[in-house]
Coordinates of C-alpha atoms in Angstrom, one line a residue:
X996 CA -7.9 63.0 -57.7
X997 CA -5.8 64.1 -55.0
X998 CA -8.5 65.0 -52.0
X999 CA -6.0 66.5 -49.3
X1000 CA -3.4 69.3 -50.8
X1001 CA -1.4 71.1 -48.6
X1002 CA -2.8 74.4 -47.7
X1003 CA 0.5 76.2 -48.6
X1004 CA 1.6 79.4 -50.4
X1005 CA 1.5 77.8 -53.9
X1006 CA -2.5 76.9 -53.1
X1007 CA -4.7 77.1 -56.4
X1008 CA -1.4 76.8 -58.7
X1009 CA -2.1 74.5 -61.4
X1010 CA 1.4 72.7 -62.3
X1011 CA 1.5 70.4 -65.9
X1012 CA 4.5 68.3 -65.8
X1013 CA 6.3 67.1 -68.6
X1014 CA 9.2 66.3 -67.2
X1015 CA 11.2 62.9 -66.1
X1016 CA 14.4 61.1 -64.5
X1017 CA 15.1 63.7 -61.7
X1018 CA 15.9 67.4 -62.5
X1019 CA 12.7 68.1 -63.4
X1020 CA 10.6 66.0 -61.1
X1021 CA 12.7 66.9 -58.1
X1022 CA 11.5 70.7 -59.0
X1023 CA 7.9 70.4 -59.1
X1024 CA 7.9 68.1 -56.0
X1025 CA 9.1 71.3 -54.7
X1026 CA 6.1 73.6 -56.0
X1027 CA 3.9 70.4 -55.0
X1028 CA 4.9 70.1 -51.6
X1029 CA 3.7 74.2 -50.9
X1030 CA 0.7 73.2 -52.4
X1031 CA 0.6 73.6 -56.0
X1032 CA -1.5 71.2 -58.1
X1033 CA 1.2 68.7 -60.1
X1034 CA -0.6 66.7 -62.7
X1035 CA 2.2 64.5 -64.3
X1036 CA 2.1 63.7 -67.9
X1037 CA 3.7 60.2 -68.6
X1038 CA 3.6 58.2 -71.6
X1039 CA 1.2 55.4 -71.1
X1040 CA 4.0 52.8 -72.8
X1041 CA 6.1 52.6 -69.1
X1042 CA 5.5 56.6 -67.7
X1043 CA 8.4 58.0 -66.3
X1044 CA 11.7 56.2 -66.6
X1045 CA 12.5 55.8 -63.2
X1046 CA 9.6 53.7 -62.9
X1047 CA 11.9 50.9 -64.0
X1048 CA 15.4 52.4 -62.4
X1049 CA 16.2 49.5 -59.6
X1050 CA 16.7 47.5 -57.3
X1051 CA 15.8 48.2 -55.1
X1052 CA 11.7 48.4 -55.6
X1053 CA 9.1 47.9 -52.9
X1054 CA 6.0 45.7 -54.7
X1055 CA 7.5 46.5 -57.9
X1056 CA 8.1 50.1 -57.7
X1057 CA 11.3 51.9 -57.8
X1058 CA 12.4 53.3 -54.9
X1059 CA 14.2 56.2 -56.4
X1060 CA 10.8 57.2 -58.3
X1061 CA 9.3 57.3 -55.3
X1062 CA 11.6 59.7 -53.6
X1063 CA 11.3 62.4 -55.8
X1064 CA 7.6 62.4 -56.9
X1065 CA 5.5 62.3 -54.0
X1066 CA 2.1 65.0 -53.8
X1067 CA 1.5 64.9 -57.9
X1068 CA -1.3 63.1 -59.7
X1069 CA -0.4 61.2 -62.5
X1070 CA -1.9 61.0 -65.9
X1071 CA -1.0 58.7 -68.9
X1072 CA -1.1 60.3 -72.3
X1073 CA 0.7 60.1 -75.9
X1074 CA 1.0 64.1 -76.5
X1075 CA 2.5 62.9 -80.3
X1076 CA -1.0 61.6 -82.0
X1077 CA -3.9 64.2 -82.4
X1078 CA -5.9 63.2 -79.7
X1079 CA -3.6 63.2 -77.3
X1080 CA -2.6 66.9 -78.0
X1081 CA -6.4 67.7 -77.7
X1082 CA -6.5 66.6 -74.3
X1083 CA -3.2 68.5 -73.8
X1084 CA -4.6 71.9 -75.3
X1085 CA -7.6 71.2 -72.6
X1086 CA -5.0 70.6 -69.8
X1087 CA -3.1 73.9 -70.6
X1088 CA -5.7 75.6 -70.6
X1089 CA -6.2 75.4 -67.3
X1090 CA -2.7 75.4 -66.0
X1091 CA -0.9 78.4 -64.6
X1092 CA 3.0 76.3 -65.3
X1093 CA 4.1 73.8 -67.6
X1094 CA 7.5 72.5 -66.5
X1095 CA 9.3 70.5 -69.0
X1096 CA 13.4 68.6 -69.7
X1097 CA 12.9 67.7 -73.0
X1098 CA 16.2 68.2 -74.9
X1099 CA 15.8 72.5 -76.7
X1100 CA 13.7 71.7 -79.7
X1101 CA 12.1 69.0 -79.3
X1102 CA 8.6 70.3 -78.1
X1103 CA 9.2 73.3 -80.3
X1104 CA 8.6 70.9 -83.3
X1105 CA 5.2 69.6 -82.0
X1106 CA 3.5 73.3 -81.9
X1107 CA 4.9 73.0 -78.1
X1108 CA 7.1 75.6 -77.5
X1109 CA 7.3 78.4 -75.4
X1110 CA 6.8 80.7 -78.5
X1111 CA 3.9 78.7 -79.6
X1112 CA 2.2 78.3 -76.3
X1113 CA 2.5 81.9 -75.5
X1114 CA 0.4 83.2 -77.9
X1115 CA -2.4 81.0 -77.1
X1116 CA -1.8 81.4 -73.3
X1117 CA -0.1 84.3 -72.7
X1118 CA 0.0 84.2 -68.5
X1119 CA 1.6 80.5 -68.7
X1120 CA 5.1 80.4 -67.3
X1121 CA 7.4 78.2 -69.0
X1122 CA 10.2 76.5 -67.4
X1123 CA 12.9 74.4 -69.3
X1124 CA 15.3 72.7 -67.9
X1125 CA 18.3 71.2 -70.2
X1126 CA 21.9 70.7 -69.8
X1127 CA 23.5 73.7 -72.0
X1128 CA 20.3 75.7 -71.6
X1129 CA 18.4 76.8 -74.9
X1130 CA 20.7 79.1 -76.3
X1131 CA 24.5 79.2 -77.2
X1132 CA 26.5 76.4 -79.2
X1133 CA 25.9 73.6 -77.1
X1134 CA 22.1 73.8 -76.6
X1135 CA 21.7 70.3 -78.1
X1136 CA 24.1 68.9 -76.2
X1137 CA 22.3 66.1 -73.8
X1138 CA 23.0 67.1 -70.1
X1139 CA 23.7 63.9 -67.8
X1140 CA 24.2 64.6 -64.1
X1141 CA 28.0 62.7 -64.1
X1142 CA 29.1 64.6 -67.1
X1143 CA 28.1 67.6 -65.8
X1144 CA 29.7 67.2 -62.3
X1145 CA 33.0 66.8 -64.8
X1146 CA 32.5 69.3 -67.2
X1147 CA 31.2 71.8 -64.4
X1148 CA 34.4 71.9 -62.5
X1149 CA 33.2 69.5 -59.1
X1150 CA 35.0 66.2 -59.9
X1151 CA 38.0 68.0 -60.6
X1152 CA 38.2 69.4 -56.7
X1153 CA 36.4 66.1 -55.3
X1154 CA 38.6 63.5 -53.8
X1155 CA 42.6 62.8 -53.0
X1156 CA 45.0 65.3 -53.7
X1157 CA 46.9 62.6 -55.3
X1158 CA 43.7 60.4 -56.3
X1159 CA 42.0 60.2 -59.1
X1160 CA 38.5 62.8 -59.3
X1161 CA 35.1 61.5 -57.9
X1162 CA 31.4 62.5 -58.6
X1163 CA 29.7 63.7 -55.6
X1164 CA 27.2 60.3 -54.2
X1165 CA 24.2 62.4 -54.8
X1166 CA 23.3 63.7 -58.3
X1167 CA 24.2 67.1 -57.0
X1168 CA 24.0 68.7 -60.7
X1169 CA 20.9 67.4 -61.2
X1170 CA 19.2 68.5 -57.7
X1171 CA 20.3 71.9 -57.7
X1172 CA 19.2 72.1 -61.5
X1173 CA 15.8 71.4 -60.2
X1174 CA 16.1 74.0 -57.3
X1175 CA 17.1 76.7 -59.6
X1176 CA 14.4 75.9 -62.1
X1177 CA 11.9 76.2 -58.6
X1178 CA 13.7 80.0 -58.0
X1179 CA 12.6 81.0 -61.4
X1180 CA 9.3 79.7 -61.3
X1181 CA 8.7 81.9 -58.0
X1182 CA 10.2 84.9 -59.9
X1183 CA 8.3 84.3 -62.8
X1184 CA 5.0 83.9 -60.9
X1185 CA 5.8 87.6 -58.7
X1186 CA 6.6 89.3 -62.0
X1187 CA 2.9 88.3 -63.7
X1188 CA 1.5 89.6 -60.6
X1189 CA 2.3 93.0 -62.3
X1190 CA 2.8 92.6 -65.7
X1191 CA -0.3 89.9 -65.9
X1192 CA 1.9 87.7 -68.4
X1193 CA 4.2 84.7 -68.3
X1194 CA 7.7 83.9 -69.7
X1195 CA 10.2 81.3 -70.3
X1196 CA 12.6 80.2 -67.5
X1197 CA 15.7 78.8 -69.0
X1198 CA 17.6 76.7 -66.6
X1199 CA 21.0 75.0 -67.8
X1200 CA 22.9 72.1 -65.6
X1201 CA 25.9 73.7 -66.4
X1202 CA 24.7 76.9 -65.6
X1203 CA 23.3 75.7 -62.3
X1204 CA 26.6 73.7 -61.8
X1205 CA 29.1 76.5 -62.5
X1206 CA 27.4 78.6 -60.2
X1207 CA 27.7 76.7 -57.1
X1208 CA 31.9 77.2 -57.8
X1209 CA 31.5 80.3 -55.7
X1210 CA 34.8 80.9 -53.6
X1211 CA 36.7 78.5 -56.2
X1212 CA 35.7 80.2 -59.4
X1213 CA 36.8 83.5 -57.4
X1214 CA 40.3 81.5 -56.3
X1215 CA 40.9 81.4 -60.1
X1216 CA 39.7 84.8 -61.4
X1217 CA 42.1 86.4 -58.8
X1218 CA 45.0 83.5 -59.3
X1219 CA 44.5 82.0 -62.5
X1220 CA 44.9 78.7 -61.3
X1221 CA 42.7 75.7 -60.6
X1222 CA 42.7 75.2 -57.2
X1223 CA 42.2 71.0 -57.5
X1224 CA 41.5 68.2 -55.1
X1225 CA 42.0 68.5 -51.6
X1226 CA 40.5 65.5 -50.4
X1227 CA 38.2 67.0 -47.3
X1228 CA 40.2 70.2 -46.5
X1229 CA 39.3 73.3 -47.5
X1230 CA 41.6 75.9 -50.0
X1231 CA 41.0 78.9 -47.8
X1232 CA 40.0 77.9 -44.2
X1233 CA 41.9 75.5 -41.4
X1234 CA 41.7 72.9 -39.7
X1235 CA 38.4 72.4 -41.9
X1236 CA 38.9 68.8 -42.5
X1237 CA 38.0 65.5 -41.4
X1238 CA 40.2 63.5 -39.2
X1239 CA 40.3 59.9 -37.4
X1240 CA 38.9 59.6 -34.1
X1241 CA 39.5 56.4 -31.9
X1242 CA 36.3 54.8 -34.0
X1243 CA 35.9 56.7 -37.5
X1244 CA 36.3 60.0 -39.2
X1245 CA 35.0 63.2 -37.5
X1246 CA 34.7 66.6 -39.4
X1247 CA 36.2 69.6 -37.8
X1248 CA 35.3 73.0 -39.0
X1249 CA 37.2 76.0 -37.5
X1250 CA 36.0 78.8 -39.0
X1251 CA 38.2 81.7 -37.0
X1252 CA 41.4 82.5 -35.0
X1253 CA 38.8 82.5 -32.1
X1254 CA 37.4 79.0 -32.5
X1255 CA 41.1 78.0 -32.7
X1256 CA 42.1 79.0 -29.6
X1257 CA 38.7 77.2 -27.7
X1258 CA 39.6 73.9 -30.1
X1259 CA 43.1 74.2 -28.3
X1260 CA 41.7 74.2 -24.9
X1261 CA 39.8 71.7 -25.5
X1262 CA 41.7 68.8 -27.3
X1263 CA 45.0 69.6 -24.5
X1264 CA 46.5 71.8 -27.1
X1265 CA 47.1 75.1 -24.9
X1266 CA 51.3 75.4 -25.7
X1267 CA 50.4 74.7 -29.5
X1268 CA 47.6 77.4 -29.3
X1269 CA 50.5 80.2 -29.0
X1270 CA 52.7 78.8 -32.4
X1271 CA 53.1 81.8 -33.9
X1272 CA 52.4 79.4 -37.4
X1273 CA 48.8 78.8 -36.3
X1274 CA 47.9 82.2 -34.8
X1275 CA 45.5 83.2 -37.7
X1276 CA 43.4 81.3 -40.5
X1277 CA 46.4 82.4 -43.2
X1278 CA 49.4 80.9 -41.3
X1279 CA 47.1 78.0 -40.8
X1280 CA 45.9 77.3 -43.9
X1281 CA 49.8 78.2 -45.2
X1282 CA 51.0 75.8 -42.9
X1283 CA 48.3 72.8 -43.8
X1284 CA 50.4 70.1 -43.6
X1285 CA 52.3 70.9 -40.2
X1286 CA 49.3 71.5 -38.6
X1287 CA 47.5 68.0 -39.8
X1288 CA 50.5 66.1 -38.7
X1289 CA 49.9 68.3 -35.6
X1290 CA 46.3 67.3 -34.8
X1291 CA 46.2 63.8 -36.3
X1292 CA 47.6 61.7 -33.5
X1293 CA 45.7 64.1 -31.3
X1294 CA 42.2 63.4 -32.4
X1295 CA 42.9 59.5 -32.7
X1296 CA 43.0 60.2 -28.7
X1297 CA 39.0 60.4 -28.0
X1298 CA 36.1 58.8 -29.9
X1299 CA 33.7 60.5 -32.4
X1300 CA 31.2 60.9 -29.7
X1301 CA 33.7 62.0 -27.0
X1302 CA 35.3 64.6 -29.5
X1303 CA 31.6 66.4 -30.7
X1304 CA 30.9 66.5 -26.6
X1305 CA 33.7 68.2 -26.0
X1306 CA 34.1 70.6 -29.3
X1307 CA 30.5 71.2 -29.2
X1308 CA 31.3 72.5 -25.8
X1309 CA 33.4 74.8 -26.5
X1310 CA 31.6 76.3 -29.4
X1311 CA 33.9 74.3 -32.2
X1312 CA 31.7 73.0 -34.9
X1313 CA 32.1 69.4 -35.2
X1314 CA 30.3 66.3 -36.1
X1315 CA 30.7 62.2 -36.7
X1316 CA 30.9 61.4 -40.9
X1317 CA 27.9 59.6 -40.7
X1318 CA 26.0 56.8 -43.0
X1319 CA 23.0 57.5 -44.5
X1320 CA 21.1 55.3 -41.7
X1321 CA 22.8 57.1 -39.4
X1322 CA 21.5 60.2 -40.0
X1323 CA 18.1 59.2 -40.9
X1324 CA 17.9 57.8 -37.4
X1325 CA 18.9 61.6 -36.0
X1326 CA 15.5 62.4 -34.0
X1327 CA 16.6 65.7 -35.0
X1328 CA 15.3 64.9 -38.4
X1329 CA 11.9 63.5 -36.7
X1330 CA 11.9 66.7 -34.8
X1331 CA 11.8 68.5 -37.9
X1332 CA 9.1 66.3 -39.6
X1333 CA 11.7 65.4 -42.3
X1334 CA 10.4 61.9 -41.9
X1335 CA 7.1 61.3 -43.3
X1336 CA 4.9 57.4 -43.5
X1337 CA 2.5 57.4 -46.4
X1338 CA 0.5 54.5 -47.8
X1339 CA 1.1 53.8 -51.4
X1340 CA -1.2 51.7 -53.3
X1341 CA 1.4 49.6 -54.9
X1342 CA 4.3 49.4 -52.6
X1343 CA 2.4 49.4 -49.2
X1344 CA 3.8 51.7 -46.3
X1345 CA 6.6 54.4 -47.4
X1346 CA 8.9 56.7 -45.8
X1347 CA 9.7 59.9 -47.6
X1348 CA 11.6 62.2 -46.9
X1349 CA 9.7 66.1 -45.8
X1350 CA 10.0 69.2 -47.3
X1351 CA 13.0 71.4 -45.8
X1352 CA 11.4 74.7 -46.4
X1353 CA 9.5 75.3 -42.9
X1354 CA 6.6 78.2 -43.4
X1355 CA 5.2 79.5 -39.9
X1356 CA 2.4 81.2 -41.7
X1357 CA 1.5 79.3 -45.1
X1358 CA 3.3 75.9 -44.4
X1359 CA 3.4 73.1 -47.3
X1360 CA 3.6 69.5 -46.6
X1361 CA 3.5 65.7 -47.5
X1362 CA -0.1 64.9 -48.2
X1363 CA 0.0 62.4 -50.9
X1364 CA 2.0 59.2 -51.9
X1365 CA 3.8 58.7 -55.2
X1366 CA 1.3 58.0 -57.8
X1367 CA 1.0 54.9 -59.8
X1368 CA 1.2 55.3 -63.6
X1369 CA -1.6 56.4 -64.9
X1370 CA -3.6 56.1 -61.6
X1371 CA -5.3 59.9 -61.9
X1372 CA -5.9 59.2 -65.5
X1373 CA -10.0 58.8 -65.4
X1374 CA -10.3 61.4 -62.6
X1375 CA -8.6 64.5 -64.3
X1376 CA -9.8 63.7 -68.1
X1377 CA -13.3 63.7 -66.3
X1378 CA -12.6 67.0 -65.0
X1379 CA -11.8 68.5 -68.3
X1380 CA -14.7 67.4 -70.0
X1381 CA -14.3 64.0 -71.1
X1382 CA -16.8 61.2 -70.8
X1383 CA -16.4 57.7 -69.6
X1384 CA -16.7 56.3 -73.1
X1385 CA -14.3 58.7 -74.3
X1386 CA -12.1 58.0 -72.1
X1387 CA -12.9 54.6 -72.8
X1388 CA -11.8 54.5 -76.4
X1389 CA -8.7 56.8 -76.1
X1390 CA -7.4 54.0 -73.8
X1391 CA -8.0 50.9 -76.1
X1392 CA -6.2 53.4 -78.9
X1393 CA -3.8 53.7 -76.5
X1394 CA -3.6 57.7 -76.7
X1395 CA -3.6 57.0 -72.6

């Protein structure tokens, strides 16, 4: 058993997780990390997959399970054979929200649907999360977060301009799958407070993908046309791009005709700050090209550091491109607690990273490593009812 949970706003939820990979467990980390109970269902033949996604692993466990599954207990048990689902039935019982990613149907066949379950527990909240979402032609369709980056619309406006498309170095479709699926959960959980019943929460990576278009899809429902790759600058605002400094790329966002004129004044630009081309954000942004060949040689002047100093200064948003040890080194980030040492019983000391949602009043937190498979197994079976022995022999039958 978990014997510290975080005191947070989600205290006395009772999570069952069914899910695996990323999507799902990066959303109940979430509801975990405010203090929600997460009691992880993995087979016991290997648990999660990314158990086994490496290098790199610390003592034999992967790194990347590790980032995404810290604060949850973990039990082994095969669902499929009749014993298994008995402990299962026991587990909902008590549980307030089973999240699972199984592909739409699949639990619906073993009496584990949303329609099933509901009857029997009619305040559980249901959350499925699935690439085409569980209704419309292409429900069955496996979601993957690279296709879904390409089919969603991001590859085609990530990279060169004349370059072939890239996925995004995070599994972007994924994450905000998982973050979405958290949203409706909350929603869910407000509406029983009046209606005193659960529902399903339907969450599609294409769905979650397509709506983080925003300003693009908008480009084309007012144009008609794609607005493609861009490499780093931006369709409707400039200079919002990145440029080379003396010692690497630096990002500049201007963001209005008043930023414009301080970024003049302070890169030496003060004649160029009257071109009537450059005046506002539209002759900017019509004139891209004149005004990169403008600034280029410019910023190659100063280094990264000496540029952010002196746009910083002047109320210009700006800041290095910087490497992912880079800006874990940021005290900022230590500032914020988004840092946090744990002791895992497998892989020794850990860093995760903390939770970015900061709560004056009810605040979550890191309070738990990553579990080992199986390692609340005993504890939580106990707590249901079960017996030593009992637990004994569903082991050796391997039902856990």
């Amino acid at each position: 058993m978990v014997t510290e949970r975080a005191r947070g706003p989600l205290s006395g939820l009772t999570v069952l997780d069914l899910t695996r990979v990323l999507s799902g467990p990066y959303c109940t980390m979430q509801l975990a990390d405010m203090g929600a109970r997460v009691i992880k269902i993995e087979h016991p033949d290997g648990g999660d997959d990314t158990r086994h996604w490496g290098p790199p692993f610390l003592n034999g466990e992967s790194t990347y399970f590790l980032s995404i599954n810290r604060n949850k207990e973990s039990v082994t048990l095969d669902f499929k054979t009749a014993r298994g689902r008995a402990v299962l039935d026991r587990l909902l019982s008590r549980a307030d929200v089973l999240v699972e990613n199984f592909r739409p149907g699949t639990l619906a066949r073993q009496g584990l649907g949303y329609t099933s379950l509901s009857t029997g527990h009619p305040r559980l909240i249901y959350a499925s999360l699935s690439g085409y979402g569980h209704t419309g032609p292409r429900a069955q369709d496996p979601g993957y977060d690279a296709v879904l980056q390409g089919e969603g619309g991001l590859m085609s406006l990530t990279g060169a301009a004349d370059g072939p498309p890239f996925r995004l170095g995070v599994a972007v479709a994924d994450i905000v799958t998982g973050l979405f699926a958290v949203q409706g959960i909350l929603l869910a959980l407000v509406a029983r407070q009046s209606t005193g019943r659960g529902q399903h929460v339907d969450i599609a990576m294409l769905d979650s993908v397509a709506a983080m278009l925003t300003y693009q899809a908008g480009i084309v429902f007012a144009t008609g046309h794609s607005p493609g790759r861009l490499g780093n600058r931006h369709p409707s605002i400039a200079p919002y791009d990145t440029f080379d400094a003396a010692d690497g790329p630096i990002v500049v966002a201007v963001g209005n005709d008043d930023q414009w004129q301080r970024f003049c004044l302070a890169a030496g630009l003060e004649l160029e700050a009257g071109d009537p081309r450059f005046l506002t954000n539209a002759g900017r942004v019509q004139h891209g090209d004149a005004l990169r060949a403008l600034l280029a040689p410019v910023m190659k002047s100063r280094t990264r550091a000496e540029w952010t100093r002196r746009l910083l200064g002047a109320g210009v948003p700006a800041g290095p491109v910087r490497a992912v040890n880079e800006v874990l080194a940021d005290p900022q980030l230590a500032a914020r607690e988004m840092l946090v040492h744990l002791a895992h019983a497998a892989a020794g000391d850990i860093t995760v990273l903390g939770s970015p949602v900061k709560l004056s009043e009810t605040p979550g937190g890191v309070h738990s490593a990553p579990p080992v498979l199986g390692e609340h197994t005993d504890s939580v079976l106990a707590e249901v009812g079960y017996d030593v022995s009992e637990i004994a022999s569903m082991r050796h039958d391997h039902v856990v």
